[in-house]
């Protein structure tokens, strides 16, 4: 994870939008990913974006990629209590994933 | 689709014994499987990459004689922790990727993880 950095915590009110940010260092990364991990569980692939794209939208999720600044973000619209989890940003290089440390998102009523 | 299972989900073993963890891709053929280790409130650390029918490639610092990986079929990989010690206690997660569609080479799907506790 030292090549991928994320803020560690985010608290958001139910119904608001959440924005999780990530920076990476490998300019040759072909794909960038967002995974969700709930307590005691494995990782769930939420979405990914190819490096030649700058935005991808999938229902409540919007991924923005700024390749020049090596910055990736995940926006969750209308955040729900079920969105409380740890979110990992990851980059793929040489078919291997490098993960950030994860952002713990807490949704408050 | 793209479901990966692990067994067991939790295991407690005594120091010095060996433990085997299975990782299965249930609905796709996984040409490549990955084994990760996750410490509490930490990111995933890649331990090794295994391709079906060939020897696993271990990351730097991971003892290949201690963490034995076998990928005998396109749907099954096993990780055996040999002569386990308390410091091996951790959450072990596998992932799998395959050819076309779900599980293609740029998509990794993760198992639910195995909590190993060595007493």
mmCIF file of C-alpha atoms in Angstrom:
data_model
loop_
_atom_site.group_PDB
_atom_site.id
_atom_site.type_symbol
_atom_site.label_atom_id
_atom_site.label_comp_id
_atom_site.label_asym_id
_atom_site.label_seq_id
_atom_site.Cartn_x
_atom_site.Cartn_y
_atom_site.Cartn_z
ATOM 1 C CA UNK A 1 0.000 0.000 0.000
ATOM 2 C CA UNK A 2 2.801 2.575 0.131
ATOM 3 C CA UNK A 3 2.213 3.472 -3.512
ATOM 4 C CA UNK A 4 -1.487 4.063 -2.996
ATOM 5 C CA UNK A 5 -2.668 6.546 -0.398
ATOM 6 C CA UNK A 6 -6.094 7.213 1.021
ATOM 7 C CA UNK A 7 -7.480 9.201 3.893
ATOM 8 C CA UNK A 8 -8.253 6.834 6.761
ATOM 9 C CA UNK A 9 -11.661 7.997 7.943
ATOM 10 C CA UNK A 10 -14.804 9.624 6.594
ATOM 11 C CA UNK A 11 -17.988 10.378 8.490
ATOM 12 C CA UNK A 12 -21.084 11.257 6.519
ATOM 13 C CA UNK A 13 -24.726 11.884 7.287
ATOM 14 C CA UNK A 14 -27.271 9.468 5.882
ATOM 15 C CA UNK A 15 -28.630 10.797 2.588
ATOM 16 C CA UNK A 16 -25.600 12.967 1.867
ATOM 17 C CA UNK A 17 -22.945 12.176 -0.731
ATOM 18 C CA UNK A 18 -19.656 10.572 0.275
ATOM 19 C CA UNK A 19 -16.443 11.298 -1.536
ATOM 20 C CA UNK A 20 -13.428 9.081 -0.949
ATOM 21 C CA UNK A 21 -10.119 10.175 -2.404
ATOM 22 C CA UNK A 22 -7.061 8.211 -3.424
ATOM 23 C CA UNK A 23 -3.697 9.001 -4.953
ATOM 24 C CA UNK A 24 -1.407 6.545 -6.675
ATOM 25 C CA UNK A 25 2.093 6.661 -8.041
ATOM 26 C CA UNK A 26 2.356 4.141 -10.874
ATOM 27 C CA UNK A 27 1.649 6.049 -14.079
ATOM 28 C CA UNK A 28 1.586 2.774 -16.003
ATOM 29 C CA UNK A 29 -1.421 1.473 -14.071
ATOM 30 C CA UNK A 30 -3.959 0.184 -16.541
ATOM 31 C CA UNK A 31 -6.924 -0.204 -14.231
ATOM 32 C CA UNK A 32 -7.903 1.383 -10.960
ATOM 33 C CA UNK A 33 -10.398 -0.161 -8.592
ATOM 34 C CA UNK A 34 -12.624 0.461 -5.652
ATOM 35 C CA UNK A 35 -13.360 -2.384 -3.269
ATOM 36 C CA UNK A 36 -15.660 -2.479 -0.237
ATOM 37 C CA UNK A 37 -14.972 -4.559 2.857
ATOM 38 C CA UNK A 38 -17.517 -5.102 5.598
ATOM 39 C CA UNK A 39 -16.394 -6.325 9.043
ATOM 40 C CA UNK A 40 -15.005 -9.849 8.998
ATOM 41 C CA UNK A 41 -15.634 -10.279 5.291
ATOM 42 C CA UNK A 42 -13.630 -10.363 2.098
ATOM 43 C CA UNK A 43 -13.462 -7.607 -0.477
ATOM 44 C CA UNK A 44 -16.326 -6.811 -2.797
ATOM 45 C CA UNK A 45 -15.432 -5.298 -6.155
ATOM 46 C CA UNK A 46 -17.520 -2.145 -6.449
ATOM 47 C CA UNK A 47 -16.271 -0.686 -9.669
ATOM 48 C CA UNK A 48 -13.162 -0.096 -11.720
ATOM 49 C CA UNK A 49 -12.042 2.338 -14.355
ATOM 50 C CA UNK A 50 -9.696 1.946 -17.262
ATOM 51 C CA UNK A 51 -6.861 4.432 -17.268
ATOM 52 C CA UNK A 52 -7.926 6.076 -20.517
ATOM 53 C CA UNK A 53 -11.254 7.097 -19.016
ATOM 54 C CA UNK A 54 -11.856 10.064 -16.752
ATOM 55 C CA UNK A 55 -15.259 9.163 -15.385
ATOM 56 C CA UNK A 56 -17.437 6.146 -14.851
ATOM 57 C CA UNK A 57 -20.911 6.092 -13.350
ATOM 58 C CA UNK A 58 -22.701 3.046 -12.040
ATOM 59 C CA UNK A 59 -25.989 3.741 -10.235
ATOM 60 C CA UNK A 60 -25.063 5.569 -7.015
ATOM 61 C CA UNK A 61 -21.344 5.298 -7.667
ATOM 62 C CA UNK A 62 -19.282 7.776 -9.663
ATOM 63 C CA UNK A 63 -15.568 7.291 -10.218
ATOM 64 C CA UNK A 64 -13.441 10.219 -11.309
ATOM 65 C CA UNK A 65 -9.895 9.749 -12.551
ATOM 66 C CA UNK A 66 -7.374 12.546 -12.987
ATOM 67 C CA UNK A 67 -4.515 10.752 -14.627
ATOM 68 C CA UNK A 68 -2.298 13.827 -14.725
ATOM 69 C CA UNK A 69 -2.460 14.206 -10.954
ATOM 70 C CA UNK A 70 -2.764 10.429 -10.356
ATOM 71 C CA UNK A 71 -5.893 11.059 -8.347
ATOM 72 C CA UNK A 72 -8.898 8.772 -8.114
ATOM 73 C CA UNK A 73 -12.130 9.422 -6.282
ATOM 74 C CA UNK A 74 -15.289 7.514 -5.502
ATOM 75 C CA UNK A 75 -18.524 9.375 -4.931
ATOM 76 C CA UNK A 76 -21.445 7.565 -3.325
ATOM 77 C CA UNK A 77 -24.707 9.400 -3.804
ATOM 78 C CA UNK A 78 -27.487 9.225 -1.188
ATOM 79 C CA UNK A 79 -25.295 7.393 1.299
ATOM 80 C CA UNK A 80 -27.105 4.732 3.304
ATOM 81 C CA UNK A 81 -26.276 2.984 6.577
ATOM 82 C CA UNK A 82 -25.426 -0.124 4.580
ATOM 83 C CA UNK A 83 -22.620 1.833 2.964
ATOM 84 C CA UNK A 84 -20.707 1.864 6.252
ATOM 85 C CA UNK A 85 -17.571 -0.144 5.528
ATOM 86 C CA UNK A 86 -13.910 0.144 4.629
ATOM 87 C CA UNK A 87 -13.264 1.217 1.054
ATOM 88 C CA UNK A 88 -10.026 0.275 -0.631
ATOM 89 C CA UNK A 89 -8.544 1.942 -3.649
ATOM 90 C CA UNK A 90 -6.257 -0.274 -5.736
ATOM 91 C CA UNK A 91 -4.162 0.023 -8.832
ATOM 92 C CA UNK A 92 -3.191 -2.788 -11.152
ATOM 93 C CA UNK A 93 0.326 -3.142 -12.422
ATOM 94 C CA UNK A 94 1.674 -6.316 -13.993
ATOM 95 C CA UNK A 95 -1.637 -8.075 -13.172
ATOM 96 C CA UNK A 96 -1.066 -7.500 -9.469
ATOM 97 C CA UNK A 97 -3.114 -5.211 -7.275
ATOM 98 C CA UNK A 98 -1.603 -2.697 -4.893
ATOM 99 C CA UNK A 99 -4.004 -1.483 -2.257
ATOM 100 C CA UNK A 100 -4.296 1.638 -0.228
ATOM 101 C CA UNK A 101 -4.738 1.365 3.521
ATOM 102 C CA UNK A 102 -8.499 1.756 3.242
ATOM 103 C CA UNK A 103 -10.930 4.507 4.196
ATOM 104 C CA UNK A 104 -13.365 3.696 6.974
ATOM 105 C CA UNK A 105 -16.700 5.272 6.110
ATOM 106 C CA UNK A 106 -19.146 5.764 8.942
ATOM 107 C CA UNK A 107 -22.700 6.762 8.098
ATOM 108 C CA UNK A 108 -24.531 8.566 10.875
ATOM 109 C CA UNK A 109 -28.266 9.040 11.097
ATOM 110 C CA UNK B 1 -21.461 -14.625 -11.152
ATOM 111 C CA UNK B 2 -17.772 -14.437 -10.206
ATOM 112 C CA UNK B 3 -18.110 -16.058 -6.808
ATOM 113 C CA UNK B 4 -15.070 -17.139 -4.845
ATOM 114 C CA UNK B 5 -15.352 -19.252 -1.717
ATOM 115 C CA UNK B 6 -12.873 -20.046 1.023
ATOM 116 C CA UNK B 7 -12.834 -22.829 3.527
ATOM 117 C CA UNK B 8 -12.651 -22.783 6.449
ATOM 118 C CA UNK B 9 -13.882 -19.340 7.419
ATOM 119 C CA UNK B 10 -12.256 -19.594 10.832
ATOM 120 C CA UNK B 11 -9.658 -21.960 12.202
ATOM 121 C CA UNK B 12 -7.842 -22.228 15.495
ATOM 122 C CA UNK B 13 -4.767 -24.403 15.654
ATOM 123 C CA UNK B 14 -1.957 -25.140 18.041
ATOM 124 C CA UNK B 15 1.524 -23.819 17.542
ATOM 125 C CA UNK B 16 3.611 -26.189 15.431
ATOM 126 C CA UNK B 17 0.751 -27.700 13.475
ATOM 127 C CA UNK B 18 -0.109 -27.094 9.820
ATOM 128 C CA UNK B 19 -3.294 -25.612 8.460
ATOM 129 C CA UNK B 20 -4.702 -25.809 4.945
ATOM 130 C CA UNK B 21 -6.987 -23.143 3.506
ATOM 131 C CA UNK B 22 -8.924 -23.751 0.304
ATOM 132 C CA UNK B 23 -9.933 -21.160 -2.251
ATOM 133 C CA UNK B 24 -12.442 -22.043 -4.969
ATOM 134 C CA UNK B 25 -13.834 -20.146 -7.925
ATOM 135 C CA UNK B 26 -17.409 -21.380 -8.147
ATOM 136 C CA UNK B 27 -18.639 -20.136 -11.495
ATOM 137 C CA UNK B 28 -15.585 -19.349 -13.574
ATOM 138 C CA UNK B 29 -12.212 -20.800 -14.372
ATOM 139 C CA UNK B 30 -9.481 -19.008 -12.491
ATOM 140 C CA UNK B 31 -6.238 -19.079 -14.404
ATOM 141 C CA UNK B 32 -4.624 -17.003 -11.697
ATOM 142 C CA UNK B 33 -5.222 -16.961 -7.968
ATOM 143 C CA UNK B 34 -3.737 -14.624 -5.425
ATOM 144 C CA UNK B 35 -3.196 -15.018 -1.706
ATOM 145 C CA UNK B 36 -3.241 -12.002 0.590
ATOM 146 C CA UNK B 37 -2.740 -11.462 4.249
ATOM 147 C CA UNK B 38 -4.504 -8.703 6.131
ATOM 148 C CA UNK B 39 -3.568 -7.441 9.567
ATOM 149 C CA UNK B 40 -6.165 -5.725 11.757
ATOM 150 C CA UNK B 41 -7.194 -2.338 10.364
ATOM 151 C CA UNK B 42 -4.536 -2.628 7.668
ATOM 152 C CA UNK B 43 -4.434 -3.048 3.950
ATOM 153 C CA UNK B 44 -3.994 -6.316 2.109
ATOM 154 C CA UNK B 45 -0.487 -7.593 1.625
ATOM 155 C CA UNK B 46 0.030 -9.787 -1.437
ATOM 156 C CA UNK B 47 1.791 -12.990 -0.451
ATOM 157 C CA UNK B 48 1.924 -14.905 -3.700
ATOM 158 C CA UNK B 49 0.479 -15.350 -7.154
ATOM 159 C CA UNK B 50 -0.312 -18.773 -8.507
ATOM 160 C CA UNK B 51 -1.121 -19.860 -12.017
ATOM 161 C CA UNK B 52 -2.842 -23.156 -12.636
ATOM 162 C CA UNK B 53 -0.354 -25.942 -13.122
ATOM 163 C CA UNK B 54 2.767 -23.974 -12.283
ATOM 164 C CA UNK B 55 4.689 -22.966 -9.207
ATOM 165 C CA UNK B 56 3.560 -19.979 -7.254
ATOM 166 C CA UNK B 57 5.449 -16.700 -7.390
ATOM 167 C CA UNK B 58 6.074 -15.358 -3.920
ATOM 168 C CA UNK B 59 6.449 -11.728 -2.963
ATOM 169 C CA UNK B 60 9.639 -10.567 -1.341
ATOM 170 C CA UNK B 61 9.800 -11.491 2.310
ATOM 171 C CA UNK B 62 7.261 -14.306 2.120
ATOM 172 C CA UNK B 63 8.714 -17.706 3.026
ATOM 173 C CA UNK B 64 7.736 -20.179 0.343
ATOM 174 C CA UNK B 65 8.566 -23.176 2.539
ATOM 175 C CA UNK B 66 6.270 -21.902 5.246
ATOM 176 C CA UNK B 67 3.353 -20.869 3.051
ATOM 177 C CA UNK B 68 2.844 -23.675 0.562
ATOM 178 C CA UNK B 69 0.596 -22.852 -2.342
ATOM 179 C CA UNK B 70 -0.902 -25.342 -4.736
ATOM 180 C CA UNK B 71 -3.061 -24.443 -7.744
ATOM 181 C CA UNK B 72 -3.866 -27.864 -9.101
ATOM 182 C CA UNK B 73 -6.991 -27.003 -11.059
ATOM 183 C CA UNK B 74 -8.670 -24.016 -12.637
ATOM 184 C CA UNK B 75 -11.092 -23.771 -9.739
ATOM 185 C CA UNK B 76 -9.023 -24.609 -6.683
ATOM 186 C CA UNK B 77 -5.978 -23.214 -4.948
ATOM 187 C CA UNK B 78 -4.779 -24.131 -1.480
ATOM 188 C CA UNK B 79 -2.572 -22.333 1.005
ATOM 189 C CA UNK B 80 -0.936 -24.455 3.687
ATOM 190 C CA UNK B 81 0.609 -22.670 6.638
ATOM 191 C CA UNK B 82 3.225 -25.100 7.895
ATOM 192 C CA UNK B 83 4.474 -25.242 11.474
ATOM 193 C CA UNK B 84 2.221 -22.356 12.385
ATOM 194 C CA UNK B 85 3.227 -19.905 15.099
ATOM 195 C CA UNK B 86 1.193 -17.240 16.891
ATOM 196 C CA UNK B 87 2.663 -14.540 14.647
ATOM 197 C CA UNK B 88 1.022 -16.287 11.681
ATOM 198 C CA UNK B 89 -2.372 -15.435 13.144
ATOM 199 C CA UNK B 90 -4.058 -13.228 10.600
ATOM 200 C CA UNK B 91 -6.879 -12.879 8.105
ATOM 201 C CA UNK B 92 -5.984 -14.675 4.872
ATOM 202 C CA UNK B 93 -7.879 -13.731 1.733
ATOM 203 C CA UNK B 94 -7.668 -15.257 -1.705
ATOM 204 C CA UNK B 95 -8.730 -13.775 -5.004
ATOM 205 C CA UNK B 96 -9.149 -15.193 -8.457
ATOM 206 C CA UNK B 97 -9.058 -13.915 -11.986
ATOM 207 C CA UNK B 98 -9.608 -15.686 -15.261
ATOM 208 C CA UNK B 99 -10.121 -15.347 -18.972
ATOM 209 C CA UNK B 100 -13.160 -13.702 -20.504
ATOM 210 C CA UNK B 101 -16.102 -11.987 -18.862
ATOM 211 C CA UNK B 102 -16.402 -12.274 -15.112
ATOM 212 C CA UNK B 103 -13.033 -13.163 -13.780
ATOM 213 C CA UNK B 104 -11.125 -11.776 -16.736
ATOM 214 C CA UNK B 105 -7.502 -10.989 -16.168
ATOM 215 C CA UNK B 106 -8.121 -7.420 -15.012
ATOM 216 C CA UNK B 107 -10.868 -8.358 -12.599
ATOM 217 C CA UNK B 108 -10.017 -9.992 -9.300
ATOM 218 C CA UNK B 109 -12.802 -11.427 -7.230
ATOM 219 C CA UNK B 110 -12.154 -12.047 -3.590
ATOM 220 C CA UNK B 111 -13.104 -14.827 -1.257
ATOM 221 C CA UNK B 112 -14.667 -14.080 2.140
ATOM 222 C CA UNK B 113 -11.406 -14.682 3.975
ATOM 223 C CA UNK B 114 -10.159 -17.135 6.591
ATOM 224 C CA UNK B 115 -9.417 -16.046 10.140
ATOM 225 C CA UNK B 116 -6.464 -18.077 11.428
ATOM 226 C CA UNK B 117 -5.656 -18.056 15.118
ATOM 227 C CA UNK B 118 -2.586 -19.921 16.318
ATOM 228 C CA UNK B 119 -2.480 -20.606 20.040
#
